[in-house]
PDB file of C-alpha atoms in Angstrom:
ATOM      1  CA  UNK D 652     -13.579   7.360   8.609  1.00 81.00           C
ATOM      2  CA  UNK D 653     -13.038   4.225   9.937  1.00 87.00           C
ATOM      3  CA  UNK D 654     -12.307   1.444   7.353  1.00 92.00           C
ATOM      4  CA  UNK D 655     -14.510  -1.450   8.495  1.00 94.00           C
ATOM      5  CA  UNK D 656     -13.830  -3.722   5.314  1.00 94.00           C
ATOM      6  CA  UNK D 657     -11.730  -3.197   2.119  1.00 94.00           C
ATOM      7  CA  UNK D 658      -8.624  -0.962   1.131  1.00 94.00           C
ATOM      8  CA  UNK D 659      -8.531   2.517   0.831  1.00 93.00           C
ATOM      9  CA  UNK D 660      -5.422   4.737  -0.853  1.00 91.00           C
ATOM     10  CA  UNK D 661      -4.552   7.990  -0.127  1.00 87.00           C
ATOM     11  CA  UNK D 662      -3.719   9.626  -3.648  1.00 88.00           C
ATOM     12  CA  UNK D 663      -2.008  12.845  -4.595  1.00 83.00           C
ATOM     13  CA  UNK D 664      -2.346  14.136  -8.087  1.00 82.00           C
ATOM     14  CA  UNK D 665       0.799  15.583  -9.526  1.00 81.00           C
ATOM     15  CA  UNK D 666       1.191  18.631 -11.790  1.00 83.00           C
ATOM     16  CA  UNK D 667       2.213  16.424 -14.711  1.00 86.00           C
ATOM     17  CA  UNK D 668      -1.080  14.352 -14.429  1.00 82.00           C
ATOM     18  CA  UNK D 669       0.667  11.348 -12.730  1.00 84.00           C
ATOM     19  CA  UNK D 670      -0.382  10.205  -9.414  1.00 85.00           C
ATOM     20  CA  UNK D 671       1.390   9.459  -6.184  1.00 85.00           C
ATOM     21  CA  UNK D 672      -0.041   6.858  -3.854  1.00 88.00           C
ATOM     22  CA  UNK D 673       0.867   8.181  -0.276  1.00 85.00           C
ATOM     23  CA  UNK D 674      -0.425   5.186   1.861  1.00 87.00           C
ATOM     24  CA  UNK D 675      -2.829   2.275   1.997  1.00 92.00           C
ATOM     25  CA  UNK D 676      -5.354   2.120   4.929  1.00 91.00           C
ATOM     26  CA  UNK D 677      -6.696  -1.465   5.888  1.00 92.00           C
ATOM     27  CA  UNK D 678      -9.714  -2.821   8.138  1.00 93.00           C
ATOM     28  CA  UNK D 679      -9.196  -0.960  11.665  1.00 89.00           C
ATOM     29  CA  UNK D 680      -7.243   1.909  10.302  1.00 87.00           C
ATOM     30  CA  UNK D 681      -8.756   5.414  10.589  1.00 84.00           C
ATOM     31  CA  UNK D 682      -8.449   7.833   7.562  1.00 82.00           C
ATOM     32  CA  UNK D 683      -8.607  11.488   8.519  1.00 75.00           C
ATOM     33  CA  UNK D 684      -9.478  13.423   5.180  1.00 65.00           C
ATOM     34  CA  UNK D 685      -7.504  16.202   3.898  1.00 61.00           C
ATOM     35  CA  UNK D 686      -9.667  19.387   4.347  1.00 60.00           C
ATOM     36  CA  UNK D 687      -7.731  22.278   3.386  1.00 56.00           C
ATOM     37  CA  UNK D 688      -8.500  24.607   0.497  1.00 52.00           C
ATOM     38  CA  UNK D 689      -5.766  23.247  -1.753  1.00 51.00           C
ATOM     39  CA  UNK D 690      -6.635  19.591  -0.950  1.00 57.00           C
ATOM     40  CA  UNK D 691      -3.475  17.469  -0.261  1.00 70.00           C
ATOM     41  CA  UNK D 692      -4.721  14.299  -1.260  1.00 76.00           C
ATOM     42  CA  UNK D 693      -7.914  12.178  -1.759  1.00 82.00           C
ATOM     43  CA  UNK D 694      -8.986   8.950  -0.370  1.00 86.00           C
ATOM     44  CA  UNK D 695     -10.018   6.177  -2.908  1.00 90.00           C
ATOM     45  CA  UNK D 696     -11.404   2.775  -2.494  1.00 93.00           C
ATOM     46  CA  UNK D 697      -9.013   0.261  -3.877  1.00 95.00           C
ATOM     47  CA  UNK D 698     -11.506  -2.645  -3.348  1.00 94.00           C
ATOM     48  CA  UNK D 699     -15.468  -2.614  -2.223  1.00 94.00           C
ATOM     49  CA  UNK D 700     -15.284  -0.997   1.044  1.00 93.00           C
ATOM     50  CA  UNK D 701     -17.486  -0.378   4.181  1.00 94.00           C
ATOM     51  CA  UNK D 702     -16.509   2.837   5.703  1.00 90.00           C
ATOM     52  CA  UNK D 703     -17.887   3.890   9.256  1.00 90.00           C
ATOM     53  CA  UNK D 704     -17.883   7.941   9.487  1.00 84.00           C
ATOM     54  CA  UNK D 705     -17.577   8.718  13.016  1.00 71.00           C
ATOM     55  CA  UNK D 706     -18.926  12.186  14.399  1.00 63.00           C
ATOM     56  CA  UNK D 707     -16.204  12.136  17.060  1.00 53.00           C
ATOM     57  CA  UNK D 708     -14.180  15.066  17.526  1.00 48.00           C
ATOM     58  CA  UNK D 709     -11.380  15.500  15.148  1.00 54.00           C
ATOM     59  CA  UNK D 710      -7.904  14.955  16.480  1.00 53.00           C
ATOM     60  CA  UNK D 711      -6.606  17.389  14.052  1.00 52.00           C
ATOM     61  CA  UNK D 712      -5.121  20.767  15.243  1.00 52.00           C
ATOM     62  CA  UNK D 713      -6.523  24.029  14.096  1.00 52.00           C
ATOM     63  CA  UNK D 714      -3.113  25.216  12.518  1.00 50.00           C
ATOM     64  CA  UNK D 715      -2.866  22.166  10.045  1.00 49.00           C
ATOM     65  CA  UNK D 716      -5.616  20.701   7.627  1.00 49.00           C
ATOM     66  CA  UNK D 717      -7.051  17.640   8.920  1.00 52.00           C
ATOM     67  CA  UNK D 718      -5.377  14.571   7.345  1.00 56.00           C
ATOM     68  CA  UNK D 719      -2.252  16.207   6.252  1.00 55.00           C
ATOM     69  CA  UNK D 720      -0.456  15.056   9.243  1.00 62.00           C
ATOM     70  CA  UNK D 721      -1.462  11.496   8.930  1.00 62.00           C
ATOM     71  CA  UNK D 722      -0.349  11.482   5.115  1.00 62.00           C
ATOM     72  CA  UNK D 723       2.876  13.216   6.055  1.00 65.00           C
ATOM     73  CA  UNK D 724       3.747  10.521   8.481  1.00 67.00           C
ATOM     74  CA  UNK D 725       2.755   7.708   6.116  1.00 67.00           C
ATOM     75  CA  UNK D 726       4.904   9.247   3.398  1.00 66.00           C
ATOM     76  CA  UNK D 727       7.842  10.128   5.817  1.00 66.00           C
ATOM     77  CA  UNK D 728       7.805   6.310   6.680  1.00 68.00           C
ATOM     78  CA  UNK D 729       7.752   5.185   2.942  1.00 66.00           C
ATOM     79  CA  UNK D 730      10.626   7.451   2.173  1.00 68.00           C
ATOM     80  CA  UNK D 731      12.748   6.424   5.107  1.00 62.00           C
ATOM     81  CA  UNK D 732      11.903   2.697   4.217  1.00 64.00           C
ATOM     82  CA  UNK D 733      12.582   2.790   0.477  1.00 65.00           C
ATOM     83  CA  UNK D 734      14.457   5.867  -0.585  1.00 70.00           C
ATOM     84  CA  UNK D 735      17.958   4.419  -0.774  1.00 78.00           C
ATOM     85  CA  UNK D 736      16.757   0.719  -1.993  1.00 88.00           C
ATOM     86  CA  UNK D 737      16.768  -0.687  -5.283  1.00 92.00           C
ATOM     87  CA  UNK D 738      13.571  -1.586  -6.940  1.00 94.00           C
ATOM     88  CA  UNK D 739      13.687  -5.326  -5.948  1.00 96.00           C
ATOM     89  CA  UNK D 740      14.309  -4.234  -2.369  1.00 95.00           C
ATOM     90  CA  UNK D 741      11.476  -1.958  -2.310  1.00 94.00           C
ATOM     91  CA  UNK D 742       8.839  -4.349  -3.825  1.00 96.00           C
ATOM     92  CA  UNK D 743       9.943  -7.240  -1.135  1.00 97.00           C
ATOM     93  CA  UNK D 744       9.736  -4.640   1.564  1.00 94.00           C
ATOM     94  CA  UNK D 745       6.222  -3.691   0.311  1.00 95.00           C
ATOM     95  CA  UNK D 746       5.060  -7.275   0.212  1.00 97.00           C
ATOM     96  CA  UNK D 747       6.345  -7.938   3.677  1.00 96.00           C
ATOM     97  CA  UNK D 748       4.500  -4.730   4.704  1.00 93.00           C
ATOM     98  CA  UNK D 749       0.954  -5.698   3.237  1.00 96.00           C
ATOM     99  CA  UNK D 750       1.128  -9.494   4.010  1.00 97.00           C
ATOM    100  CA  UNK D 751      -0.440  -9.145   7.492  1.00 96.00           C
ATOM    101  CA  UNK D 752      -3.406  -7.270   6.046  1.00 96.00           C
ATOM    102  CA  UNK D 753      -4.016  -9.594   2.930  1.00 96.00           C
ATOM    103  CA  UNK D 754      -7.191 -11.670   2.908  1.00 95.00           C
ATOM    104  CA  UNK D 755      -6.433 -15.469   2.643  1.00 95.00           C
ATOM    105  CA  UNK D 756      -7.220 -17.168  -0.380  1.00 95.00           C
ATOM    106  CA  UNK D 757      -8.821 -20.556   0.554  1.00 93.00           C
ATOM    107  CA  UNK D 758      -8.432 -21.986  -3.117  1.00 92.00           C
ATOM    108  CA  UNK D 759      -4.679 -22.482  -2.433  1.00 92.00           C
ATOM    109  CA  UNK D 760      -2.803 -23.616   0.603  1.00 90.00           C
ATOM    110  CA  UNK D 761      -1.290 -20.843   2.463  1.00 90.00           C
ATOM    111  CA  UNK D 762      -2.219 -18.218  -0.121  1.00 96.00           C
ATOM    112  CA  UNK D 763      -3.190 -14.737   0.107  1.00 97.00           C
ATOM    113  CA  UNK D 764      -5.603 -12.710  -2.282  1.00 96.00           C
ATOM    114  CA  UNK D 765      -3.435  -9.582  -3.716  1.00 95.00           C
ATOM    115  CA  UNK D 766      -6.098  -6.839  -3.373  1.00 95.00           C
ATOM    116  CA  UNK D 767      -3.806  -4.075  -4.350  1.00 96.00           C
ATOM    117  CA  UNK D 768      -3.198  -3.751  -8.298  1.00 96.00           C
ATOM    118  CA  UNK D 769       0.213  -3.925  -9.583  1.00 97.00           C
ATOM    119  CA  UNK D 770      -0.021  -0.365 -11.001  1.00 96.00           C
ATOM    120  CA  UNK D 771      -0.976   0.958  -7.514  1.00 96.00           C
ATOM    121  CA  UNK D 772       2.258  -0.881  -6.063  1.00 96.00           C
ATOM    122  CA  UNK D 773       4.143   0.863  -9.011  1.00 96.00           C
ATOM    123  CA  UNK D 774       2.594   4.098  -8.038  1.00 93.00           C
ATOM    124  CA  UNK D 775       3.413   3.784  -4.417  1.00 92.00           C
ATOM    125  CA  UNK D 776       6.761   2.743  -4.840  1.00 92.00           C
ATOM    126  CA  UNK D 777       7.846   5.015  -7.662  1.00 89.00           C
ATOM    127  CA  UNK D 778       8.527   2.677 -10.465  1.00 93.00           C
ATOM    128  CA  UNK D 779       6.618   1.208 -13.550  1.00 95.00           C
ATOM    129  CA  UNK D 780       4.081  -1.352 -13.904  1.00 97.00           C
ATOM    130  CA  UNK D 781       6.388  -3.398 -16.106  1.00 98.00           C
ATOM    131  CA  UNK D 782       9.032  -3.367 -13.450  1.00 98.00           C
ATOM    132  CA  UNK D 783       6.616  -4.632 -10.608  1.00 98.00           C
ATOM    133  CA  UNK D 784       5.466  -7.397 -12.929  1.00 98.00           C
ATOM    134  CA  UNK D 785       9.194  -8.384 -13.680  1.00 98.00           C
ATOM    135  CA  UNK D 786      10.172  -8.215 -10.054  1.00 98.00           C
ATOM    136  CA  UNK D 787       7.275 -10.497  -9.105  1.00 98.00           C
ATOM    137  CA  UNK D 788       8.201 -12.997 -11.874  1.00 98.00           C
ATOM    138  CA  UNK D 789      11.970 -12.921 -10.618  1.00 98.00           C
ATOM    139  CA  UNK D 790      10.734 -13.506  -7.090  1.00 98.00           C
ATOM    140  CA  UNK D 791       8.866 -16.468  -8.286  1.00 98.00           C
ATOM    141  CA  UNK D 792      11.519 -18.004 -10.210  1.00 98.00           C
ATOM    142  CA  UNK D 793      13.793 -17.560  -6.911  1.00 98.00           C
ATOM    143  CA  UNK D 794      11.026 -19.464  -5.258  1.00 98.00           C
ATOM    144  CA  UNK D 795      10.484 -16.389  -2.821  1.00 98.00           C
ATOM    145  CA  UNK D 796       6.819 -16.282  -3.731  1.00 98.00           C
ATOM    146  CA  UNK D 797       4.332 -18.307  -5.912  1.00 97.00           C
ATOM    147  CA  UNK D 798       1.637 -16.505  -7.979  1.00 97.00           C
ATOM    148  CA  UNK D 799      -0.924 -19.310  -8.710  1.00 96.00           C
ATOM    149  CA  UNK D 800      -2.886 -16.651 -10.608  1.00 94.00           C
ATOM    150  CA  UNK D 801      -2.739 -12.904 -10.820  1.00 93.00           C
ATOM    151  CA  UNK D 802      -4.794 -12.201  -7.955  1.00 95.00           C
ATOM    152  CA  UNK D 803      -3.205 -14.638  -5.489  1.00 97.00           C
ATOM    153  CA  UNK D 804       0.413 -14.790  -3.803  1.00 98.00           C
ATOM    154  CA  UNK D 805       1.912 -17.323  -1.617  1.00 97.00           C
ATOM    155  CA  UNK D 806       4.803 -16.572   0.465  1.00 97.00           C
ATOM    156  CA  UNK D 807       7.150 -19.652   0.061  1.00 97.00           C
ATOM    157  CA  UNK D 808      10.412 -18.099   1.338  1.00 97.00           C
ATOM    158  CA  UNK D 809       9.826 -15.240   3.886  1.00 97.00           C
ATOM    159  CA  UNK D 810      13.391 -15.192   5.248  1.00 97.00           C
ATOM    160  CA  UNK D 811      14.574 -15.026   1.674  1.00 98.00           C
ATOM    161  CA  UNK D 812      12.371 -12.204   0.932  1.00 98.00           C
ATOM    162  CA  UNK D 813      13.306 -10.333   4.029  1.00 97.00           C
ATOM    163  CA  UNK D 814      17.021 -10.728   2.988  1.00 97.00           C
ATOM    164  CA  UNK D 815      16.215  -9.163  -0.440  1.00 97.00           C
ATOM    165  CA  UNK D 816      15.156  -5.827   1.493  1.00 93.00           C
ATOM    166  CA  UNK D 817      18.671  -5.267   2.804  1.00 86.00           C
ATOM    167  CA  UNK D 818      17.326  -4.694   6.310  1.00 79.00           C
TER     168      UNK D 818
END
């Protein structure tokens, strides 16, 4: 599946009923669905999407369920980037990762639409919705970002935000 428009998330449901968001896929990304008998994850639309299903031969190997390697790669990247970071560092890292993919918000100068719900950010980074909201408010107070409304973000100090990541 090729994402033409919108955002797709790879979600794994945990035994306790919680969900773990493994990755986000943006326009131009290809999503290889998990096809094993014990499905590893599902692909869900975050926004209205346009998906192109291609009949091209699958790059997956016979010995591994299709899509599992892709999800594993995304998860290992996430773990490597955020496993030893504070919550503020993780959220700053995530904002910098998604920035190139966010659509512009023409109502505000230099602003972007936040297309990923705060609850999805929390589930992806292993924190709570409240912590994401508090951290975004803190970043705004520190003038690293501006939040003209709940669906819009302006990156006012990219160097400062990058410094928060600790990288």
